Each structure stands twice: as C-alpha cells, then as structure tokens.
Short mmCIF file of C-alpha atoms in Angstrom, two decimals:
data_model
loop_
_atom_site.label_atom_id
_atom_site.label_comp_id
_atom_site.label_asym_id
_atom_site.label_seq_id
_atom_site.Cartn_x
_atom_site.Cartn_y
_atom_site.Cartn_z
CA MET N 1466 -0.08 0.16 0.21
CA SER N 1467 1.64 3.19 -1.26
CA VAL N 1468 0.10 6.43 -1.49
CA GLY N 1469 1.26 9.36 -3.20
CA SER N 1470 -0.54 12.16 -2.28
CA ASN N 1471 -3.72 12.34 -0.03
CA GLU N 1472 -6.26 13.88 -2.31
CA ASP N 1473 -6.99 11.07 -4.86
CA LYS N 1474 -7.28 8.76 -2.11
CA PRO N 1475 -11.04 7.99 -0.51
CA ASP N 1476 -10.14 6.29 2.63
CA GLY N 1477 -6.79 8.35 3.36
CA GLY N 1478 -7.99 12.21 4.02
CA ARG N 1479 -9.20 13.44 7.38
CA THR N 1480 -12.63 13.43 6.33
CA GLY N 1481 -13.48 9.97 4.70
CA ARG N 1482 -13.30 6.98 5.80
CA ARG N 1483 -10.50 5.71 8.10
CA PRO N 1484 -8.96 2.15 7.01
CA GLY N 1485 -8.30 -0.67 9.58
CA GLN N 1486 -5.61 -0.17 12.26
CA SER N 1487 -3.34 -2.40 10.36
CA GLY N 1488 -3.77 -0.61 7.07
CA THR N 1489 -2.95 2.57 8.27
CA ARG N 1490 0.26 1.12 9.91
CA GLU N 1491 1.05 -0.63 7.25
CA ALA N 1492 0.71 2.55 5.01
CA ILE N 1493 2.63 4.53 7.43
CA LEU N 1494 5.46 1.83 7.26
CA ASP N 1495 5.82 2.11 3.83
CA SER N 1496 5.71 5.78 3.49
CA ALA N 1497 8.25 5.77 5.81
CA ARG N 1498 10.38 3.93 4.29
CA GLU N 1499 10.14 5.08 0.73
CA ARG N 1500 11.22 8.52 2.09
CA PHE N 1501 13.97 7.54 4.62
CA ALA N 1502 15.29 5.51 1.31
CA GLN N 1503 15.02 8.59 -0.67
CA VAL N 1504 16.58 11.42 1.26
CA GLY N 1505 18.00 9.84 4.59
CA PHE N 1506 16.93 9.43 8.24
CA ASP N 1507 17.67 13.38 9.18
CA LYS N 1508 15.74 15.09 5.83
CA ALA N 1509 12.72 12.36 6.39
CA SER N 1510 10.00 14.60 8.58
CA ILE N 1511 7.58 13.11 10.20
CA ARG N 1512 4.94 15.58 8.24
CA SER N 1513 6.43 14.51 4.65
CA ILE N 1514 5.82 10.47 6.03
CA ALA N 1515 2.59 11.85 7.14
CA ALA N 1516 1.32 12.63 3.95
CA GLY N 1517 2.85 10.14 2.01
CA ALA N 1518 0.46 7.66 4.07
CA GLY N 1519 -2.44 10.26 4.08
CA VAL N 1520 -2.81 10.50 7.59
CA ASP N 1521 -2.14 13.04 10.13
CA SER N 1522 1.05 13.60 11.61
CA ALA N 1523 -0.27 12.62 15.27
CA LEU N 1524 -1.34 9.50 14.33
CA VAL N 1525 2.05 8.79 13.01
CA HIS N 1526 3.30 9.92 16.14
CA HIS N 1527 0.86 7.58 18.01
CA TYR N 1528 1.75 4.08 16.67
CA PHE N 1529 5.60 4.36 16.41
CA GLY N 1530 6.44 6.93 18.98
CA THR N 1531 9.49 9.31 17.83
CA LYS N 1532 11.05 9.49 14.58
CA GLN N 1533 13.77 7.04 15.67
CA GLU N 1534 11.50 4.47 16.56
CA LEU N 1535 9.97 4.81 13.39
CA PHE N 1536 12.93 4.02 11.81
CA VAL N 1537 13.60 1.15 14.18
CA SER N 1538 10.24 -0.19 13.22
CA VAL N 1539 10.75 0.48 9.46
CA ALA N 1540 14.11 -0.80 9.44
CA GLN N 1541 13.70 -3.68 11.69
CA LEU N 1542 16.80 -3.07 12.88
CA PRO N 1543 19.82 -5.97 14.52
CA VAL N 1544 19.40 -3.70 17.63
CA ASP N 1545 17.37 -1.10 19.55
CA PRO N 1546 19.59 1.89 18.89
CA GLN N 1547 18.42 3.26 22.44
CA VAL N 1548 20.73 0.95 23.97
CA VAL N 1549 24.00 1.37 21.67
CA LEU N 1550 23.13 4.98 22.34
CA ALA N 1551 23.22 5.06 26.28
CA ALA N 1552 26.09 3.11 26.29
CA VAL N 1553 28.10 4.86 24.06
CA ASN N 1554 26.87 8.42 25.99
CA ALA N 1555 27.87 6.82 29.13
CA ALA N 1556 31.57 5.85 28.46
CA SER N 1557 34.25 7.31 28.14
CA VAL N 1558 36.38 7.45 24.83
CA ASP N 1559 39.31 4.98 26.26
CA GLU N 1560 36.04 2.76 26.89
CA LEU N 1561 34.29 3.11 23.95
CA GLY N 1562 35.08 0.06 22.58
CA GLU N 1563 34.14 -2.00 25.32
CA GLN N 1564 31.17 -0.15 26.63
CA LEU N 1565 29.63 -0.28 22.78
CA LEU N 1566 30.43 -4.29 21.90
CA ARG N 1567 28.83 -5.11 25.16
CA ALA N 1568 25.91 -3.38 24.86
CA VAL N 1569 25.69 -5.07 21.30
CA VAL N 1570 26.28 -8.24 22.03
CA GLY N 1571 23.71 -8.38 24.71
CA ALA N 1572 21.13 -7.33 22.71
CA TRP N 1573 21.84 -10.10 20.79
CA ASP N 1574 22.09 -12.31 23.65
CA GLY N 1575 18.69 -10.93 25.25
CA PRO N 1576 15.47 -12.01 24.96
CA ALA N 1577 15.27 -9.81 21.66
CA GLY N 1578 17.77 -12.03 19.80
CA VAL N 1579 15.79 -13.96 17.66
CA GLY N 1580 14.26 -11.01 16.13
CA ILE N 1581 16.95 -9.22 15.50
CA LEU N 1582 18.41 -12.41 13.90
CA ALA N 1583 15.41 -12.25 11.67
CA ALA N 1584 15.91 -8.76 10.64
CA PHE N 1585 19.45 -9.00 10.09
CA ARG N 1586 18.79 -12.21 7.56
CA GLY N 1587 16.27 -9.94 5.73
CA VAL N 1588 18.90 -7.78 4.88
CA MET N 1589 21.70 -9.75 4.17
CA ALA N 1590 19.24 -11.44 1.78
CA GLY N 1591 18.89 -8.11 -0.10
CA ALA N 1592 16.33 -5.52 1.54
CA ASP N 1593 17.81 -2.12 0.57
CA PRO N 1594 20.97 -1.65 2.39
CA SER N 1595 20.45 1.76 2.39
CA LEU N 1596 18.30 1.53 5.67
CA ILE N 1597 20.86 -0.07 7.88
CA ARG N 1598 23.66 2.08 6.55
CA THR N 1599 21.58 5.14 7.90
CA PHE N 1600 21.32 3.47 10.81
CA LEU N 1601 24.79 3.06 11.67
CA LEU N 1602 26.43 6.12 10.05
CA GLU N 1603 23.51 8.18 11.02
CA ILE N 1604 22.17 6.67 14.59
CA ALA N 1605 24.18 4.28 16.30
CA LEU N 1606 27.33 5.78 15.38
CA LYS N 1607 27.06 9.46 14.77
CA GLY N 1608 27.24 10.32 18.53
CA VAL N 1609 30.69 8.24 18.50
CA ARG N 1610 31.99 9.41 14.93
CA ASP N 1611 32.38 13.00 16.36
CA ARG N 1612 34.42 11.80 19.78
CA VAL N 1613 37.34 10.04 17.54
CA ASP N 1614 37.29 12.25 14.61
CA PHE N 1615 41.07 12.55 15.39
CA PRO N 1616 43.24 13.53 13.08
CA ALA N 1617 40.31 15.25 11.68
CA GLY N 1618 38.33 13.80 9.22
CA THR N 1619 39.09 10.31 10.27
CA GLY N 1620 35.83 9.64 11.79
CA GLN N 1621 33.91 7.86 9.12
CA HIS N 1622 36.73 5.86 8.40
CA ARG N 1623 37.04 4.65 12.37
CA VAL N 1624 33.30 3.97 12.94
CA ALA N 1625 33.26 1.55 9.68
CA LEU N 1626 36.24 0.19 10.59
CA ALA N 1627 34.46 -0.72 14.05
CA ALA N 1628 31.08 -1.73 12.42
CA SER N 1629 32.77 -4.13 10.51
CA GLN N 1630 34.13 -5.67 13.12
CA VAL N 1631 30.74 -5.95 15.08
CA LEU N 1632 28.93 -6.93 12.15
CA GLY N 1633 31.70 -9.68 11.63
CA ILE N 1634 31.13 -10.91 15.47
CA LEU N 1635 26.96 -10.83 14.84
CA VAL N 1636 28.02 -13.12 11.56
CA ALA N 1637 30.04 -15.25 13.73
CA ARG N 1638 28.32 -16.06 16.92
CA LYS N 1639 24.81 -16.11 15.50
CA MET N 1640 24.42 -17.01 11.92
CA ILE N 1641 27.33 -18.97 11.38
CA LEU N 1642 27.60 -20.39 14.56
CA LEU N 1643 31.65 -20.32 14.15
CA GLU N 1644 33.08 -21.76 17.00
CA PRO N 1645 34.50 -20.94 19.80
CA ILE N 1646 32.85 -17.54 19.34
CA ALA N 1647 28.94 -18.78 18.86
CA SER N 1648 29.23 -20.49 22.70
CA MET N 1649 31.80 -17.91 23.98
CA PRO N 1650 30.71 -15.47 27.66
CA ILE N 1651 30.32 -12.53 26.46
CA ASP N 1652 32.76 -11.14 28.84
CA GLU N 1653 35.13 -13.35 27.44
CA LEU N 1654 34.53 -12.16 23.45
CA VAL N 1655 34.70 -8.77 24.84
CA GLU N 1656 37.78 -8.81 26.45
CA LEU N 1657 39.48 -10.43 23.08
CA ALA N 1658 37.34 -8.40 20.46
CA ALA N 1659 37.48 -5.08 22.29
CA PRO N 1660 40.61 -3.75 21.53
CA THR N 1661 40.14 -3.73 17.92
CA LEU N 1662 36.97 -1.81 18.36
CA GLN N 1663 39.28 0.44 20.84
CA ARG N 1664 42.05 0.47 18.02
CA TYR N 1665 39.69 1.39 15.14
CA PHE N 1666 38.14 4.61 17.48
CA THR N 1667 41.39 6.01 18.41
CA GLY N 1668 44.54 4.05 17.73
CA ASP N 1669 47.34 5.71 15.92
CA ILE N 1670 46.31 4.26 12.49
CA PHE N 1671 47.11 6.54 9.99
CA MET L 1468 16.92 -35.52 -6.50
CA SER L 1469 17.87 -37.20 -3.29
CA VAL L 1470 19.09 -40.90 -3.44
CA GLY L 1471 18.78 -42.90 -0.75
CA SER L 1472 19.80 -46.50 -2.19
CA ASN L 1473 20.96 -47.85 -5.34
CA GLU L 1474 18.63 -50.99 -5.85
CA ASP L 1475 15.91 -48.95 -5.90
CA LYS L 1476 16.20 -46.42 -8.04
CA PRO L 1477 16.16 -46.78 -11.91
CA ASP L 1478 18.12 -44.88 -13.07
CA GLY L 1479 20.34 -44.34 -10.36
CA GLY L 1480 22.25 -48.16 -10.92
CA ARG L 1481 25.44 -49.12 -13.19
CA THR L 1482 22.82 -51.20 -15.28
CA GLY L 1483 20.33 -49.12 -15.58
CA ARG L 1484 19.53 -46.38 -17.92
CA ARG L 1485 21.82 -43.16 -17.06
CA PRO L 1486 20.10 -40.08 -16.29
CA GLY L 1487 21.83 -37.25 -18.74
CA GLN L 1488 24.70 -35.27 -17.53
CA SER L 1489 22.98 -32.50 -15.48
CA GLY L 1490 20.36 -35.05 -13.79
CA THR L 1491 23.79 -36.81 -12.78
CA ARG L 1492 25.70 -33.36 -10.89
CA GLU L 1493 22.91 -32.39 -9.35
CA ALA L 1494 22.32 -36.34 -7.45
CA ILE L 1495 26.00 -35.87 -6.70
CA LEU L 1496 25.59 -32.56 -5.22
CA ASP L 1497 22.83 -33.63 -3.31
CA SER L 1498 24.53 -36.68 -2.17
CA ALA L 1499 27.78 -34.79 -1.50
CA ARG L 1500 25.74 -31.58 0.38
CA GLU L 1501 23.94 -34.40 2.44
CA ARG L 1502 26.95 -36.64 3.53
CA PHE L 1503 29.30 -33.51 4.77
CA ALA L 1504 26.29 -32.04 6.77
CA GLN L 1505 26.17 -35.47 8.26
CA VAL L 1506 29.68 -36.11 8.91
CA GLY L 1507 31.88 -32.92 7.90
CA PHE L 1508 34.63 -32.80 5.17
CA ASP L 1509 37.01 -35.21 6.58
CA LYS L 1510 35.11 -37.90 7.46
CA ALA L 1511 32.84 -37.71 3.97
CA SER L 1512 34.38 -39.94 1.31
CA ILE L 1513 33.54 -39.24 -2.27
CA ARG L 1514 32.98 -43.04 -2.60
CA SER L 1515 30.33 -42.84 -0.07
CA ILE L 1516 29.12 -39.47 -2.11
CA ALA L 1517 28.98 -41.56 -5.25
CA ALA L 1518 27.15 -44.53 -3.52
CA GLY L 1519 24.52 -42.05 -2.36
CA ALA L 1520 23.98 -40.34 -5.98
CA GLY L 1521 24.05 -43.77 -7.58
CA VAL L 1522 27.15 -43.43 -9.52
CA ASP L 1523 30.90 -44.57 -9.60
CA SER L 1524 33.37 -42.55 -7.71
CA ALA L 1525 35.37 -41.78 -11.01
CA LEU L 1526 32.49 -39.88 -12.52
CA VAL L 1527 32.25 -37.47 -9.12
CA HIS L 1528 36.25 -36.91 -10.07
CA HIS L 1529 35.40 -36.57 -13.51
CA TYR L 1530 32.57 -33.83 -12.64
CA PHE L 1531 34.36 -32.40 -9.81
CA GLY L 1532 37.24 -33.09 -9.52
CA THR L 1533 39.03 -32.96 -6.25
CA LYS L 1534 37.00 -33.82 -3.07
CA GLN L 1535 38.13 -29.59 -2.16
CA GLU L 1536 36.81 -29.07 -5.48
CA LEU L 1537 33.41 -30.80 -5.06
CA PHE L 1538 33.08 -29.28 -1.31
CA VAL L 1539 34.02 -25.55 -3.09
CA SER L 1540 30.98 -27.06 -6.08
CA VAL L 1541 28.43 -28.13 -2.69
CA ALA L 1542 28.80 -24.67 -0.63
CA GLN L 1543 28.85 -21.90 -3.06
CA LEU L 1544 32.09 -20.67 -1.06
CA PRO L 1545 32.05 -17.19 -0.83
CA VAL L 1546 36.04 -17.56 -1.90
CA ASP L 1547 38.16 -20.21 -3.67
CA PRO L 1548 40.06 -21.78 -0.53
CA GLN L 1549 42.95 -22.83 -3.27
CA VAL L 1550 43.51 -18.45 -3.06
CA VAL L 1551 43.57 -18.51 0.02
CA LEU L 1552 45.46 -21.42 0.78
CA ALA L 1553 48.52 -20.19 -1.56
CA ALA L 1554 48.32 -17.21 -0.10
CA VAL L 1555 48.86 -18.31 3.60
CA ASN L 1556 50.74 -21.00 2.80
CA ALA L 1557 53.56 -18.60 1.23
CA ALA L 1558 53.56 -16.24 3.92
CA SER L 1559 55.49 -16.17 7.33
CA VAL L 1560 53.70 -15.92 10.63
CA ASP L 1561 54.28 -12.32 10.94
CA GLU L 1562 52.49 -11.75 7.62
CA LEU L 1563 49.65 -14.19 7.98
CA GLY L 1564 47.23 -11.02 8.43
CA GLU L 1565 48.25 -9.02 5.77
CA GLN L 1566 48.42 -11.84 3.54
CA LEU L 1567 44.70 -13.85 4.54
CA LEU L 1568 43.20 -10.08 3.71
CA ARG L 1569 44.92 -9.34 0.73
CA ALA L 1570 44.11 -12.70 -0.81
CA VAL L 1571 40.16 -12.58 0.26
CA VAL L 1572 39.15 -9.30 -0.42
CA GLY L 1573 41.26 -9.49 -3.64
CA ALA L 1574 39.20 -12.41 -4.68
CA TRP L 1575 35.71 -10.68 -3.80
CA ASP L 1576 37.33 -7.67 -6.07
CA GLY L 1577 38.21 -9.80 -9.05
CA PRO L 1578 35.93 -11.07 -11.67
CA ALA L 1579 34.47 -13.58 -9.28
CA GLY L 1580 32.73 -11.06 -7.14
CA VAL L 1581 29.27 -10.83 -7.91
CA GLY L 1582 28.94 -15.07 -7.70
CA ILE L 1583 31.03 -14.57 -4.45
CA LEU L 1584 28.28 -12.39 -3.35
CA ALA L 1585 25.20 -14.05 -4.52
CA ALA L 1586 26.60 -17.44 -2.74
CA PHE L 1587 27.19 -15.34 0.75
CA ARG L 1588 23.47 -14.20 0.36
CA GLY L 1589 22.30 -17.27 0.40
CA VAL L 1590 24.38 -18.46 3.65
CA MET L 1591 23.07 -15.55 5.11
CA ALA L 1592 19.69 -15.60 4.46
CA GLY L 1593 19.26 -19.30 5.84
CA ALA L 1594 21.29 -21.91 3.99
CA ASP L 1595 22.88 -24.51 6.42
CA PRO L 1596 25.40 -22.90 8.35
CA SER L 1597 27.59 -25.85 8.52
CA LEU L 1598 28.98 -26.11 5.15
CA ILE L 1599 30.63 -22.38 5.51
CA ARG L 1600 31.86 -23.53 9.17
CA THR L 1601 33.39 -26.38 7.85
CA PHE L 1602 35.04 -24.61 4.85
CA LEU L 1603 36.41 -21.62 7.22
CA LEU L 1604 38.06 -24.42 9.88
CA GLU L 1605 38.48 -27.48 7.94
CA ILE L 1606 39.74 -25.84 4.93
CA ALA L 1607 40.72 -21.96 4.34
CA LEU L 1608 41.96 -21.67 8.32
CA LYS L 1609 42.94 -25.12 8.67
CA GLY L 1610 46.66 -24.47 8.07
CA VAL L 1611 46.52 -21.07 10.13
CA ARG L 1612 45.03 -22.92 12.66
CA ASP L 1613 48.24 -25.09 13.63
CA ARG L 1614 50.88 -22.23 12.75
CA VAL L 1615 49.26 -19.71 15.25
CA ASP L 1616 48.34 -22.41 18.12
CA PHE L 1617 50.53 -19.82 20.72
CA PRO L 1618 49.68 -20.71 23.60
CA ALA L 1619 49.27 -24.37 23.37
CA GLY L 1620 45.35 -24.43 22.36
CA THR L 1621 44.37 -20.92 21.59
CA GLY L 1622 44.77 -21.61 17.76
CA GLN L 1623 40.80 -22.05 17.44
CA HIS L 1624 40.01 -19.22 19.33
CA ARG L 1625 42.76 -17.16 17.06
CA VAL L 1626 41.48 -17.90 13.71
CA ALA L 1627 37.37 -17.80 14.59
CA LEU L 1628 38.29 -13.57 16.32
CA ALA L 1629 40.15 -13.51 12.71
CA ALA L 1630 36.99 -15.20 10.67
CA SER L 1631 34.89 -12.99 12.18
CA GLN L 1632 37.15 -9.53 11.07
CA VAL L 1633 37.28 -10.62 7.96
CA LEU L 1634 33.30 -11.91 7.42
CA GLY L 1635 32.85 -8.23 8.92
CA ILE L 1636 34.56 -6.58 6.00
CA LEU L 1637 32.95 -8.71 3.86
CA VAL L 1638 29.28 -7.58 4.78
CA ALA L 1639 30.55 -3.76 4.77
CA ARG L 1640 32.29 -3.83 1.83
CA LYS L 1641 30.05 -5.95 -0.30
CA MET L 1642 26.25 -5.84 1.15
CA ILE L 1643 26.14 -3.28 3.48
CA LEU L 1644 28.33 -0.58 1.10
CA LEU L 1645 29.55 1.13 4.57
CA GLU L 1646 31.66 3.94 3.36
CA PRO L 1647 34.37 4.65 3.36
CA ILE L 1648 34.72 0.42 3.34
CA ALA L 1649 32.72 -0.12 0.37
CA SER L 1650 34.94 1.94 -2.04
CA MET L 1651 38.53 2.04 -0.09
CA PRO L 1652 41.30 0.92 -2.43
CA ILE L 1653 42.38 -2.81 -1.23
CA ASP L 1654 45.77 -1.34 -0.31
CA GLU L 1655 44.13 1.06 2.26
CA LEU L 1656 41.73 -1.80 3.65
CA VAL L 1657 44.70 -4.12 4.19
CA GLU L 1658 46.73 -2.10 6.27
CA LEU L 1659 43.99 -0.20 8.30
CA ALA L 1660 42.71 -3.92 8.92
CA ALA L 1661 45.10 -6.19 8.69
CA PRO L 1662 46.82 -5.63 11.47
CA THR L 1663 43.51 -6.84 13.85
CA LEU L 1664 44.17 -10.46 11.97
CA GLN L 1665 47.61 -10.26 13.15
CA ARG L 1666 46.99 -9.46 16.52
CA TYR L 1667 44.20 -11.99 16.67
CA PHE L 1668 46.85 -14.30 14.92
CA THR L 1669 50.09 -13.73 17.03
CA GLY L 1670 49.13 -11.24 19.61
CA ASP L 1671 49.14 -11.38 23.12
CA ILE L 1672 45.62 -11.65 23.68
CA PHE L 1673 45.32 -14.35 26.11
#
C-alpha cells in the first residue's frame, strides 16, 4: 500500500473513511521506508511521511513514537539504538570499544535476539541496505564519529571499521555459529575483541 | 533429486539407464551436500558420496575434481580456498594477517565477485551454516590454526576471531556498502585492518 498524495485517496484523507488500524500502520511504514530511502534519516520529516500515508502526523507518533522509533520499526534493525546510544554516551572515549561491544552483544544475546537475527537475515538476503547504513552512520555511530574524529576527518573511517568488526561478530556468533565465538561468554568475547574496536576508534592507524 | 540407495532406483544403478548429465551432476551435489552436513568434510568419502548418488567414484572426480573442489561446488563458497591457501602457505607467520586479507578481498573484488556475493547471501539468508563453518575451519583456516596455536590450544580462538573480522569486512564492503570501506582501495583497507587479523593470530591476547 503505497500512497503518493492525499487528495485522490478516498480512505486516507481526514474526512474520508479510515482504513483499519493495521492498514494505516502499513501505509505509514511504507511511506516512511520510501522517504528514509530517498532522502535519508535526517531529512525525512514525520510530516512528509504522514502526508505520504494520507494520515495526520499525530497518528504517526501515536503508532510509532519518535522518528527514531519509527525508523527502528521500518528498518527492522539488529539492535535497539537506544541501548547502543546509552552505552556510548555513558562511556569515556577510552572505553568506547568495550562499552559498545558489550551493549550490542548483550542485545543479541537477550530476549530480542531471535527477532534481531531474523531482521538481519532480511537485510543480508537483499533488502535495501540504505536503511542499515543510515542506522549505523546517522544514528548508532553518529555520536561516536564526532568523538573519535582525530586526526580530523578520520571519524568516518574509524566508525566504519569498528562497524565491520561488530557485524562480523554478529555473523560468526549468531548466523554461522562459528565456535568458539558462538558460545563464548560475553565477558570473554569483549575482552578479546574490544581492543580491536578501541584501536579503530582511537588508535594511531592513519 | 535425492537418492537414498542404489537398488531401488531405476536410473541410478550401473546397469540401469543413465540420467542426463545435468541430472547426474545434481544427484552428486545432493549426495555430497548431505554427507558433508552429516559427517563433516574429513569423514565424508568420495566413495560414500558416489554411492549416495548411485554413480561411480570416477564420475564424481570427472565432474568435480578433488573432494575439496567438490566441496566448493556444494557450498557455493564466498572465496576459492586455493587462493586463500596459496597466500597463507607462502606467508611468514608475521605476515599472515596481511596476506590472508589481501587474498580474500582480492577475490571479492575480482571477476568472481558477483557470484561470491550471491553465494554468501544464500548462506546469510538461512542456508545450512555447517558448510561455511566446515570451509572456514577445516579448509581455509586449517593450516593457519596450527601455525598460530600459541599458547597451545588457542589456535581455534585465534582463527575464529580473525574470521569474524574478515566476514565483517565482506558484509561492510560488499553487502551493506558501508563507506568508506565499500570503495576503499584494497591497499588502504589492508593497511587499516590487517593489524587486527595479525593481533588475533599472534598477539598477546590471552
């Protein structure tokens, strides 16, 4: 259900008949997916997403919360960005690697792990990668990028390299089930791999 | 086309009518896939694979070459193990990280890259991960594991960690297209990421 404009859609306007709740949710998700892919996270407004779905902005917030929460619903992300952001914001620069890795692996190992894996499989199987790129660079690692941008201009390189190690651990631990990574206690995994992230974030690599 | 036994299959026995060439190839691949998944690469014999497909061992060799080459055909691997093995065998222990990464990324970036990506997507989308595990541990990294087994017994940890970084770079460079990793020249990528592999292989991490 993809809606271009409000006017010509009998059940989408404010005065028309409302579609069922699940139809409205789907229309909002479709519109959001399209806008995020077209203009990116920052430039996609809730207003334009609501307009695309033929509903009020208030209804978007009602169903999905903030724009970031809407993005999570659209992209079916492999981790809740709030978890990552909270850990990252609380960490000193010298602990970024450890805190980030612990937060992300903890999310995969937690109750949401099965859903996270299913979502990641979708992306890997060929879903639009722009959503996960947007998530990584504009949400999860945005705060990190500015904090590790030394020498100036290297922040993007640093966070992308760190992301590659995190993605690889996800694949090894949850998809390929590569031992001993698959069943390693989180503390041991963090001890072995966090220095890699920390080197990418703050090491003398350029 | 999956064949349990020879006797009750009219077109599979030596005296019966031969199926077409492509049917025979498929039967061998099916049988090999089953054997490799059941007993692993080392224990799966060409003889048992041939028997499962209702053909002579010679025909398996004729169509697929060595057992390792048959495995490559079955698993649709993201890289030719010969390329990896040649690089690894030629490298000193201190250069393992650099040589391995250069060989693997070179394979993805080469003419076979598109096919490699398609195969990897299949594994990620839910194909049996035992095949890619077997490839990583019993073929590609088998020689490496023995060479980096210091302190004794840490070889398996070391190669799995290195594999996680390589897998993550594959995902970032070829699937998510995460910049700057996606379009970074191979020399720069090797310079930035090879020290991670080398640390996993020979670093003081335990």
